[in-house]
mmCIF file of C-alpha atoms in Angstrom:
data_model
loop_
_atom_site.group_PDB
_atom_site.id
_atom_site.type_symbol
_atom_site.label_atom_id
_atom_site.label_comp_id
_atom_site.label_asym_id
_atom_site.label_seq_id
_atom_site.Cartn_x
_atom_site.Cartn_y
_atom_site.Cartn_z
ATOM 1 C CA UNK A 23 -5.354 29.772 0.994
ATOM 2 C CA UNK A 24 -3.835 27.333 -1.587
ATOM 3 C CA UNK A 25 -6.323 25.899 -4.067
ATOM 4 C CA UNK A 26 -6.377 22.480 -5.695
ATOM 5 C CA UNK A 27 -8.051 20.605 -7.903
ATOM 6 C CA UNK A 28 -11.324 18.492 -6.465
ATOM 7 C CA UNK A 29 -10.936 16.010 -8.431
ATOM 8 C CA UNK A 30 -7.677 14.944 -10.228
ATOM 9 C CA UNK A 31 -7.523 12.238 -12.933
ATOM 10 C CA UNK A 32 -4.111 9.928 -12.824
ATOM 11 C CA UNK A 33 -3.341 8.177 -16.120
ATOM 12 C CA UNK A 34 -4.936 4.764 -15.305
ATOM 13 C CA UNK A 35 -8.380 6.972 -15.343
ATOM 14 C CA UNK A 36 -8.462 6.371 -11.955
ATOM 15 C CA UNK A 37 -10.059 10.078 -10.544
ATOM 16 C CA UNK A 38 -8.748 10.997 -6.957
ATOM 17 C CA UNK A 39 -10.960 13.155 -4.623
ATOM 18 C CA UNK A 40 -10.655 15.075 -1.626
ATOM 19 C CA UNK A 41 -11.309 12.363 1.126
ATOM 20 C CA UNK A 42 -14.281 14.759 3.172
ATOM 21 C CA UNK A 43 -16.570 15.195 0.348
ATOM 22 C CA UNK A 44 -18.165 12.127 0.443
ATOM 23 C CA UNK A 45 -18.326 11.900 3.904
ATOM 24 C CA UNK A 46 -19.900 15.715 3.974
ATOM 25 C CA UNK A 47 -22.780 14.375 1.091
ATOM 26 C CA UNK A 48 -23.031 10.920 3.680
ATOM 27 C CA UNK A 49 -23.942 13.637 6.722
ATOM 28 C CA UNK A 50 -26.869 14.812 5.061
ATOM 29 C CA UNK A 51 -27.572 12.027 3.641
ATOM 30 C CA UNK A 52 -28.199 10.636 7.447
ATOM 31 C CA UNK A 53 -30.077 13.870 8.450
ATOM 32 C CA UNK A 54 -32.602 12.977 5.259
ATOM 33 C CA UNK A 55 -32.449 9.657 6.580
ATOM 34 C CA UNK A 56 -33.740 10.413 10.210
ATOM 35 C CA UNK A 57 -36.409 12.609 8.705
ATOM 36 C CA UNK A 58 -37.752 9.309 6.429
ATOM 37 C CA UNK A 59 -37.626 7.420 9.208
ATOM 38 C CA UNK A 60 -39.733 10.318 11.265
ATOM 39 C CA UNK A 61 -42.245 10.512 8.807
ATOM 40 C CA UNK A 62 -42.597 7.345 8.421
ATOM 41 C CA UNK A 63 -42.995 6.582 12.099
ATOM 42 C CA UNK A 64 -45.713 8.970 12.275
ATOM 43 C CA UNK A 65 -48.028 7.745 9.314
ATOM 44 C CA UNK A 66 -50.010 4.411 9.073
ATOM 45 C CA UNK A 67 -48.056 1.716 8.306
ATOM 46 C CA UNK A 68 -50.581 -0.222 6.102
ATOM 47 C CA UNK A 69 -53.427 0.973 3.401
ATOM 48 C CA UNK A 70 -53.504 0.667 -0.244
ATOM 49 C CA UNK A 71 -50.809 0.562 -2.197
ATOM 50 C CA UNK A 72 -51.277 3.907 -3.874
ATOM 51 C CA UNK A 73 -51.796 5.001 -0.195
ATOM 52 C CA UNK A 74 -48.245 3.940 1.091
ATOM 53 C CA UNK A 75 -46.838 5.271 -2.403
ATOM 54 C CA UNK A 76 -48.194 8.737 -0.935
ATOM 55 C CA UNK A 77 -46.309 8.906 2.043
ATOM 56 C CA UNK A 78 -44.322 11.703 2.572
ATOM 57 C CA UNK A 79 -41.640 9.772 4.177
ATOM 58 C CA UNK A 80 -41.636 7.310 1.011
ATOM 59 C CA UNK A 81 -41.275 9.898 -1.388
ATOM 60 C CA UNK A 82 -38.033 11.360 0.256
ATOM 61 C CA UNK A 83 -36.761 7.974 0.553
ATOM 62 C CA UNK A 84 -37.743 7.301 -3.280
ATOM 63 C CA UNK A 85 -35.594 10.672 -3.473
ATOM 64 C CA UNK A 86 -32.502 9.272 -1.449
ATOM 65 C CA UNK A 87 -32.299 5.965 -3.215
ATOM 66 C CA UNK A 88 -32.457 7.988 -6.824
ATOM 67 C CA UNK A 89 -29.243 10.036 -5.185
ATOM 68 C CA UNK A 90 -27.515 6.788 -4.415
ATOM 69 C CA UNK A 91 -27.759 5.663 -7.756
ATOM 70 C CA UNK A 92 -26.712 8.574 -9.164
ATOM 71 C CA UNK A 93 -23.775 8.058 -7.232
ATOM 72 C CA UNK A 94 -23.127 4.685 -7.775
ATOM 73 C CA UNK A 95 -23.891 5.293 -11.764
ATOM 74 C CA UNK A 96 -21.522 8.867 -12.351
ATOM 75 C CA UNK A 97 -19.187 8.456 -9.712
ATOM 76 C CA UNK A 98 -19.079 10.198 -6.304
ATOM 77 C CA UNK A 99 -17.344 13.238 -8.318
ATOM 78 C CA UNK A 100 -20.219 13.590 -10.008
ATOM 79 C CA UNK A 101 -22.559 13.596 -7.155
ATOM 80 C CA UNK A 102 -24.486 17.003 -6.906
ATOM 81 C CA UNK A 103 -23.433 16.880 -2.992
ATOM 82 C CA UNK A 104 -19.952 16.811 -3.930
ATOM 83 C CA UNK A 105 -20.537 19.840 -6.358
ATOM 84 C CA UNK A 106 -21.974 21.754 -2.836
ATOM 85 C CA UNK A 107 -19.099 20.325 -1.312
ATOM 86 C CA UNK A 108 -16.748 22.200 -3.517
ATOM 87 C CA UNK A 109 -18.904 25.201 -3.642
ATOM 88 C CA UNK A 110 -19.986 25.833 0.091
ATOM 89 C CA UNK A 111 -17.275 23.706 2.540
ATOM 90 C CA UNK A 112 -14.123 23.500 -0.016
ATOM 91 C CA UNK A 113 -13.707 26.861 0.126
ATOM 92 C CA UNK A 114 -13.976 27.300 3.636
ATOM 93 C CA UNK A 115 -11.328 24.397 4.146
ATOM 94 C CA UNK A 116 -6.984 24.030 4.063
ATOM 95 C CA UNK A 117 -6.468 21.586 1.154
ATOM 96 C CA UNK A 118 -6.437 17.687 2.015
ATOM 97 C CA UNK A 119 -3.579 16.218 3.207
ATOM 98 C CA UNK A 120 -4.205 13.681 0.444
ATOM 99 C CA UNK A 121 -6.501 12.463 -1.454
ATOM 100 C CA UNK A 122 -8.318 9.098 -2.230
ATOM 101 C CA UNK A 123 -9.771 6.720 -5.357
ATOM 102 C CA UNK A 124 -13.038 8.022 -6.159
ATOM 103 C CA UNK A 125 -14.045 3.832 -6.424
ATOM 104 C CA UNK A 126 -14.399 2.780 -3.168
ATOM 105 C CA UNK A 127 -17.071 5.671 -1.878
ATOM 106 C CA UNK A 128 -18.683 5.107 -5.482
ATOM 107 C CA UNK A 129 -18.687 1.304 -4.634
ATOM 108 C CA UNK A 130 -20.801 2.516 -0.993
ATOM 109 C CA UNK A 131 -23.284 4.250 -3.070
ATOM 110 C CA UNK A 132 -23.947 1.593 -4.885
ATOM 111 C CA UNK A 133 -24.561 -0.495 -1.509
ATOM 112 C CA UNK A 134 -26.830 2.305 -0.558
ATOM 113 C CA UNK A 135 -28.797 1.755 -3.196
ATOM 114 C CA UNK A 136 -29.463 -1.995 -2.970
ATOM 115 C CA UNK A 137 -30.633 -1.433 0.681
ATOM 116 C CA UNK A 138 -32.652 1.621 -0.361
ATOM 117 C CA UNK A 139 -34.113 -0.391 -3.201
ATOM 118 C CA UNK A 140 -35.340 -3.440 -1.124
ATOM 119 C CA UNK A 141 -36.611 -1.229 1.459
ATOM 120 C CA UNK A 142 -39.159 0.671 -1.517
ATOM 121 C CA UNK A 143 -39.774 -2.853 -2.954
ATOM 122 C CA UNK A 144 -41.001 -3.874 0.354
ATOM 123 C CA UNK A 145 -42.481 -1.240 1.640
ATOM 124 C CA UNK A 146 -44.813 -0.873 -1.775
ATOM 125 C CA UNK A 147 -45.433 -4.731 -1.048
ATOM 126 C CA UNK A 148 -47.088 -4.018 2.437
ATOM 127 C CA UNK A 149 -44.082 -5.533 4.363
ATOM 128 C CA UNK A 150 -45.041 -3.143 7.852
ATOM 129 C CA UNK A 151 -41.759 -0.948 8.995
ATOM 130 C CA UNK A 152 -39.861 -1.649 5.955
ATOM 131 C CA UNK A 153 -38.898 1.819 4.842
ATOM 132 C CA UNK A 154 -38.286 2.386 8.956
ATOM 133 C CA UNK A 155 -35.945 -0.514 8.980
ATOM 134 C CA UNK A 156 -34.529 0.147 5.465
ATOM 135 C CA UNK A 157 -33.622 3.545 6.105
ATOM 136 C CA UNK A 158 -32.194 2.336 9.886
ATOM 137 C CA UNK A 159 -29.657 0.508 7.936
ATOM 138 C CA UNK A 160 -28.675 3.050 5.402
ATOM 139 C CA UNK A 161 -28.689 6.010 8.261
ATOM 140 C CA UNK A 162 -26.345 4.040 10.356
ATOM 141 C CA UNK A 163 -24.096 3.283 7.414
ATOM 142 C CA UNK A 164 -24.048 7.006 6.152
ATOM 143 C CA UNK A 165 -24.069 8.177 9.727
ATOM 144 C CA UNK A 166 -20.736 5.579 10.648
ATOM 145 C CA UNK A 167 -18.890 6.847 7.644
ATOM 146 C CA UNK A 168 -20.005 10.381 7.589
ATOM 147 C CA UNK A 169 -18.311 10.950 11.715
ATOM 148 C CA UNK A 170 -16.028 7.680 11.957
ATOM 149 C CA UNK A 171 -14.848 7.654 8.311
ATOM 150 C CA UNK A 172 -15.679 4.204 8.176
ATOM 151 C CA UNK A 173 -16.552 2.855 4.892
ATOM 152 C CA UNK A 174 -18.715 0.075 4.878
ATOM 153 C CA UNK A 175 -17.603 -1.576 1.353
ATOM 154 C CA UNK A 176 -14.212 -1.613 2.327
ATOM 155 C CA UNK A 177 -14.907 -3.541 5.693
ATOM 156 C CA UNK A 178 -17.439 -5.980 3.272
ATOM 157 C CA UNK A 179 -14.523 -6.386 0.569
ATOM 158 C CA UNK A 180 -12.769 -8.717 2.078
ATOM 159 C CA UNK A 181 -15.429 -11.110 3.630
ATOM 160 C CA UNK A 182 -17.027 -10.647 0.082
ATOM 161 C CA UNK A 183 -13.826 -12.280 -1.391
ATOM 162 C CA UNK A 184 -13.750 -15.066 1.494
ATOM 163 C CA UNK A 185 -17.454 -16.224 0.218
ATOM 164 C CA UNK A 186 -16.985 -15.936 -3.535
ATOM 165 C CA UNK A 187 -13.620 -18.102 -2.555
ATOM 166 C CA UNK A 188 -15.513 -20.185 -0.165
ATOM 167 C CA UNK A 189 -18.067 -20.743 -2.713
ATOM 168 C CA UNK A 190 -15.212 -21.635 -5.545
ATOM 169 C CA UNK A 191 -13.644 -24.075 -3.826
ATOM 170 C CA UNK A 192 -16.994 -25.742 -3.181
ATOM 171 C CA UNK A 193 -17.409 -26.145 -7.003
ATOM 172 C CA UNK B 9 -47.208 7.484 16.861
ATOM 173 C CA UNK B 10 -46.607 10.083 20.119
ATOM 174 C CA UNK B 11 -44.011 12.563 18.837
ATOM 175 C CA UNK B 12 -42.024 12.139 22.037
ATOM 176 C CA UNK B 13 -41.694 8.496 21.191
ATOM 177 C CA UNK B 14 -40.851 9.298 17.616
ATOM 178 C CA UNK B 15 -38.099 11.880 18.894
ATOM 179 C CA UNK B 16 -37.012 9.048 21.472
ATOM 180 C CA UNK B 17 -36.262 6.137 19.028
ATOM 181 C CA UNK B 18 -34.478 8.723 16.727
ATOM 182 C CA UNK B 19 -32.219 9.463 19.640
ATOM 183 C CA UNK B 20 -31.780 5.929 20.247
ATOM 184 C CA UNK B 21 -30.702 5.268 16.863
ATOM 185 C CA UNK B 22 -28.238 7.841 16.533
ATOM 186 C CA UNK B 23 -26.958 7.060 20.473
ATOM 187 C CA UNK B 24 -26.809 2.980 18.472
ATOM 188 C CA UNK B 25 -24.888 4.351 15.633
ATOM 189 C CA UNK B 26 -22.849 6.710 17.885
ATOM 190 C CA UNK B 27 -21.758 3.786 19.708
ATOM 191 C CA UNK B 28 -21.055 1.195 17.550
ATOM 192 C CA UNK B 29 -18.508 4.209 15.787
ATOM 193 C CA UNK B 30 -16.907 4.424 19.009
ATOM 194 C CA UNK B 31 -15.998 0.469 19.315
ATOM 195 C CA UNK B 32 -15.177 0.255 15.781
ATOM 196 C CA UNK B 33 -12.876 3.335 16.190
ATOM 197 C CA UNK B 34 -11.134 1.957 19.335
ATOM 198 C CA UNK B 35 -10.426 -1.652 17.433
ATOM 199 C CA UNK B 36 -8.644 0.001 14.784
ATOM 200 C CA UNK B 37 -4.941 -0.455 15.115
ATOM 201 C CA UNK B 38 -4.760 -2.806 18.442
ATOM 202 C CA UNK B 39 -2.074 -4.580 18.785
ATOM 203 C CA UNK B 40 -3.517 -8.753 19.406
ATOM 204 C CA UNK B 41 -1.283 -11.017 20.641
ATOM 205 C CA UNK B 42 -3.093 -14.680 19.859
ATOM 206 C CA UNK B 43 -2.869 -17.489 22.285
ATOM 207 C CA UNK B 44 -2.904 -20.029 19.429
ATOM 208 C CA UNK B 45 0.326 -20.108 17.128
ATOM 209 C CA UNK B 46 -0.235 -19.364 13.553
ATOM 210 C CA UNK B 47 2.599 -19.655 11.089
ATOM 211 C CA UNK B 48 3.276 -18.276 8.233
ATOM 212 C CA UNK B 49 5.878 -19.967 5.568
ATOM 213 C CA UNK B 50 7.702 -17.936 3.812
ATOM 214 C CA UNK B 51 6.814 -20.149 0.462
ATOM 215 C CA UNK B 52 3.366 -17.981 1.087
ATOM 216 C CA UNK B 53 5.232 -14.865 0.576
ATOM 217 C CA UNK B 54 6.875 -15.982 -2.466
ATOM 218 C CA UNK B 55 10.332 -16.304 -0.803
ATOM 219 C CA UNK B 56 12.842 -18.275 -0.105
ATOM 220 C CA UNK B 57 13.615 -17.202 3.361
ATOM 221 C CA UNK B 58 11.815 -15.214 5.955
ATOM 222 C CA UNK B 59 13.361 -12.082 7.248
ATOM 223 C CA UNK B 60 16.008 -12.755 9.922
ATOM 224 C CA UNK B 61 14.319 -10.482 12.596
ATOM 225 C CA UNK B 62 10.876 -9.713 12.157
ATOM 226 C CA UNK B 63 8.588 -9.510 8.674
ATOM 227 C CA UNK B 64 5.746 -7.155 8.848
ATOM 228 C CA UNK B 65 3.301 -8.796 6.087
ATOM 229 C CA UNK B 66 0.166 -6.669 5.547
ATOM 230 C CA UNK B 67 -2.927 -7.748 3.534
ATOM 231 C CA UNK B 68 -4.433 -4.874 1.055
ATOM 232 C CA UNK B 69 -7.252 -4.949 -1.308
ATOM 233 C CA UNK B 70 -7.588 -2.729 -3.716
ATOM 234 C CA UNK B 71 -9.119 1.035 -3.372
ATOM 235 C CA UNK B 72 -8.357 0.759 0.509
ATOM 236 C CA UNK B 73 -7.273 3.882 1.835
ATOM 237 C CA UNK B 74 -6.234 2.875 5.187
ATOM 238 C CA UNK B 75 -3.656 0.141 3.360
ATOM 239 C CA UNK B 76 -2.116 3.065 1.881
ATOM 240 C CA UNK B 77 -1.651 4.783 4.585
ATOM 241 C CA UNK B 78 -0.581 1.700 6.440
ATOM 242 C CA UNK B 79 1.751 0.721 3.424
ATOM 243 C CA UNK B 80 3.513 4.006 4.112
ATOM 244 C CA UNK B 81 4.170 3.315 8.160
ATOM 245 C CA UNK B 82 5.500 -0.213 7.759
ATOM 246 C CA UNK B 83 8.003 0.218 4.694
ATOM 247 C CA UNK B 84 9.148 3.421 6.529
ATOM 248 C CA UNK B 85 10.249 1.038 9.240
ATOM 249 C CA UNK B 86 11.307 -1.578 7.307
ATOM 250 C CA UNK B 87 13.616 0.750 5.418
ATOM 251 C CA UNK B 88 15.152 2.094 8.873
ATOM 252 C CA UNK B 89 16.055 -1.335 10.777
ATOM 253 C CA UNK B 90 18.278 -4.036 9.598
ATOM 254 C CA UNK B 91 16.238 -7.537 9.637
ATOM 255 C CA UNK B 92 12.863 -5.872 9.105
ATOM 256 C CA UNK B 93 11.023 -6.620 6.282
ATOM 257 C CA UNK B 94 8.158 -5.502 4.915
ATOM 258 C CA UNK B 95 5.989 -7.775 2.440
ATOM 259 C CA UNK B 96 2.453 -6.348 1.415
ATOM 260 C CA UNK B 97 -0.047 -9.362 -0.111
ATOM 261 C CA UNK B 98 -3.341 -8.326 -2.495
ATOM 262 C CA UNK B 99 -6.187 -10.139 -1.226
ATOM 263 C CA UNK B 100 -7.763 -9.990 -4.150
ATOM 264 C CA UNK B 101 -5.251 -11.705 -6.083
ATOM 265 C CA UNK B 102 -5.030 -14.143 -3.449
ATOM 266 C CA UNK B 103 -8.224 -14.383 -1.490
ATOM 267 C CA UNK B 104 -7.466 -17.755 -0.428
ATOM 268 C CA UNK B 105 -5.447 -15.943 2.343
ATOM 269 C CA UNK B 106 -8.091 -14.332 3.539
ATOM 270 C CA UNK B 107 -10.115 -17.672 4.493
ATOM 271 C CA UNK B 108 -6.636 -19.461 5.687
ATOM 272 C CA UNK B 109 -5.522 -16.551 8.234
ATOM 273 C CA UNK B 110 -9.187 -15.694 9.163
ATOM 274 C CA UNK B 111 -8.910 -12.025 7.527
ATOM 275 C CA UNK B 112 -12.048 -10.154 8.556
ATOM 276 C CA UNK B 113 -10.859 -6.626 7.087
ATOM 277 C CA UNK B 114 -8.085 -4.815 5.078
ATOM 278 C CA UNK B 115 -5.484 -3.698 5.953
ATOM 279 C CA UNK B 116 -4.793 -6.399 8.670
ATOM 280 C CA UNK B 117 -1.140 -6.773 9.841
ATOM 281 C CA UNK B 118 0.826 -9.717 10.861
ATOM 282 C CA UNK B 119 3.545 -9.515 12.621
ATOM 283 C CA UNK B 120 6.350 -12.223 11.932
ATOM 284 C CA UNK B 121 9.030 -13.523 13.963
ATOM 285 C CA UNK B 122 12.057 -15.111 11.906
ATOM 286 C CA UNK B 123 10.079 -18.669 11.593
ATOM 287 C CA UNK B 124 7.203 -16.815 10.896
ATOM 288 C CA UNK B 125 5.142 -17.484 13.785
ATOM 289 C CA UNK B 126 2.480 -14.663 13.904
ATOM 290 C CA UNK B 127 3.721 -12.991 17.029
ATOM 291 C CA UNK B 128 0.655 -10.242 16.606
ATOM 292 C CA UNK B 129 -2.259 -9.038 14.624
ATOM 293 C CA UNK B 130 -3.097 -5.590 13.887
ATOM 294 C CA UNK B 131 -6.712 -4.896 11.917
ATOM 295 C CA UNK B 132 -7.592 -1.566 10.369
ATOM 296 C CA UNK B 133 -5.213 1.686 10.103
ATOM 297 C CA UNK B 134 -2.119 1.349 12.395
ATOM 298 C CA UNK B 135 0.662 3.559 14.527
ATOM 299 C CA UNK B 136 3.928 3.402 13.866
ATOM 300 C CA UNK B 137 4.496 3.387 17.568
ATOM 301 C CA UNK B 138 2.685 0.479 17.720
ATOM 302 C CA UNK B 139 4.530 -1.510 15.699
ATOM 303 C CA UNK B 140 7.955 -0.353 16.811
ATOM 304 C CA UNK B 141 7.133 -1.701 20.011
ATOM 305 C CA UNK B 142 6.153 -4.832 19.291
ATOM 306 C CA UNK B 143 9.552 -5.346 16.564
ATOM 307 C CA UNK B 144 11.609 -4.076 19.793
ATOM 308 C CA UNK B 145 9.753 -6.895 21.724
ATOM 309 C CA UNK B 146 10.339 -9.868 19.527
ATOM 310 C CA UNK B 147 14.070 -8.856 18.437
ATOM 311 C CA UNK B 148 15.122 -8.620 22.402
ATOM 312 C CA UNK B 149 14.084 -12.066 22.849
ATOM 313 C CA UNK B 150 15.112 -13.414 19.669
#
């Protein structure tokens, strides 16, 4: 079995990575997801604040969003699932049939971590069900691009540009 | 909350997500024909003339996978057929397209006949068998 780099750096500093190893850290990233929204299902809803700080299921989530910002700050390649990526599936795998810009999965972390953010903001607020629906949203975007390969920032990109144009020629 | 309920809306949620993956996956690459004409002038391209049998014009943005992948189909054509063009735009350098031509995602297709009427749309990654049959379409009744 051939072996290639993980990551590989062009000249524009632009780093490359193999394609599945964000969508391998956005799989368990779901799973961790389900189990938030388990836990959180199956404690109270309301109490003090220091009460709904407590919660199990918060505390993961608190974990998750740290993960995502990780991401979003170092860069998928510096992820720690895309260092057991290269140390328990790489190996096990042919090498990719080609590779892609680190940015745009770095880009989705960083959406994972607004959504994760306003779901601990509001949850800590007393808002009921918002860590359930919080993490809903971010399981079904890891979970979409984890088995479909579909990459939520890239489908936003472009109706991001249409309001930021929208919105210039307004001015 | 009843741990059978629990385990039920966790099921439903992943039988949601499941789904939705599906109908996004089977949109990708279809070949729409629009009822409405749309043209396309080739002063939007940056020519002076359109191709003389069909242009395929795709829409990128940058860090898109699926446009590079794309990028590689259609100038693979292009390259093999006489009259076949291929003309890739940067949405992000010109994201005034994007509200004009109603882009919802990149890459998204068009493609031309010779007066640029948009003849069909393609959104997301495409087949190359795809668009062969829609050139071979336009060019017999050209």
């Amino acid at each position: 079995m051939t072996t290639s780099p993980a990551t590989l750096r062009s000249r524009t500093g632009s780093t490359s990575i193999d394609p599945r190893s964000p969508r391998f850290g956005a799989g368990i990233t779901a799973v961790l997801l389900l189990v938030v929204i388990a836990l959180s299902l199956a404690a109270p809803s309301v109490g003090t604040l220091g009460q709904r700080a407590a919660t199990p299921g918060f505390i993961l989530f608190v974990a998750i969003s740290a993960l995502f910002a990780w991401g979003a700050g170092a860069g998928v390649q510096r992820h720690p699932y895309g260092a057991l990526f290269r140390v328990l599936v790489r190996p096990r795998l042919d090498p990719p049939r080609e590779l892609e810009d680190a940015a745009a999965p770095t880009f989705a972390q960083g959406v994972g971590f607004v959504i994760t953010l306003a779901g601990i903001i509001l949850h800590l607020a007393g808002v009921p069900f918002a860590l359930v629906i919080a993490a809903s949203a971010a399981f079904i975007a890891a979970f979409l691009n984890s088995v479909f390969a579909f990459c939520l920032g890239c489908q936003f990109y472009v109706l991001i540009l249409r309001v930021r144009n929208a919105r210039g020629a307004a001015a | 909350m009843n741990p059978l309920l629990i385990a039920a809306i966790l099921i439903g949620l992943v039988t949601v997500a499941t789904a939705a993956g599906l109908v996004w996956r089977r949109a990708q690459g279809r070949v729409r024909h629009s009822t409405s004409e749309t043209v396309v002038s080739a002063q939007v391209l940056g020519a002076d003339l359109l191709a003389s049998g069909v242009t395929l014009l795709q829409f990128s943005s940058p860090l898109c996978a699926a446009c590079r992948a794309t990028h590689v189909v259609l100038s693979s054509i292009a390259g093999q057929r006489n009259g076949v063009d291929h003309v890739e735009i940067d949405l992000s350098q010109r994201p005034e397209l994007a509200s004009q031509f109603h882009i919802a995602q990149t890459p998204t297709t068009f493609i031309l006949d010779r007066d640029g009427v948009v003849r069909a749309r393609i959104g997301g990654a495409l087949k190359r068998e795809a668009v062969v049959a829609e050139i071979d379409g336009i060019l017999v009744t050209a």
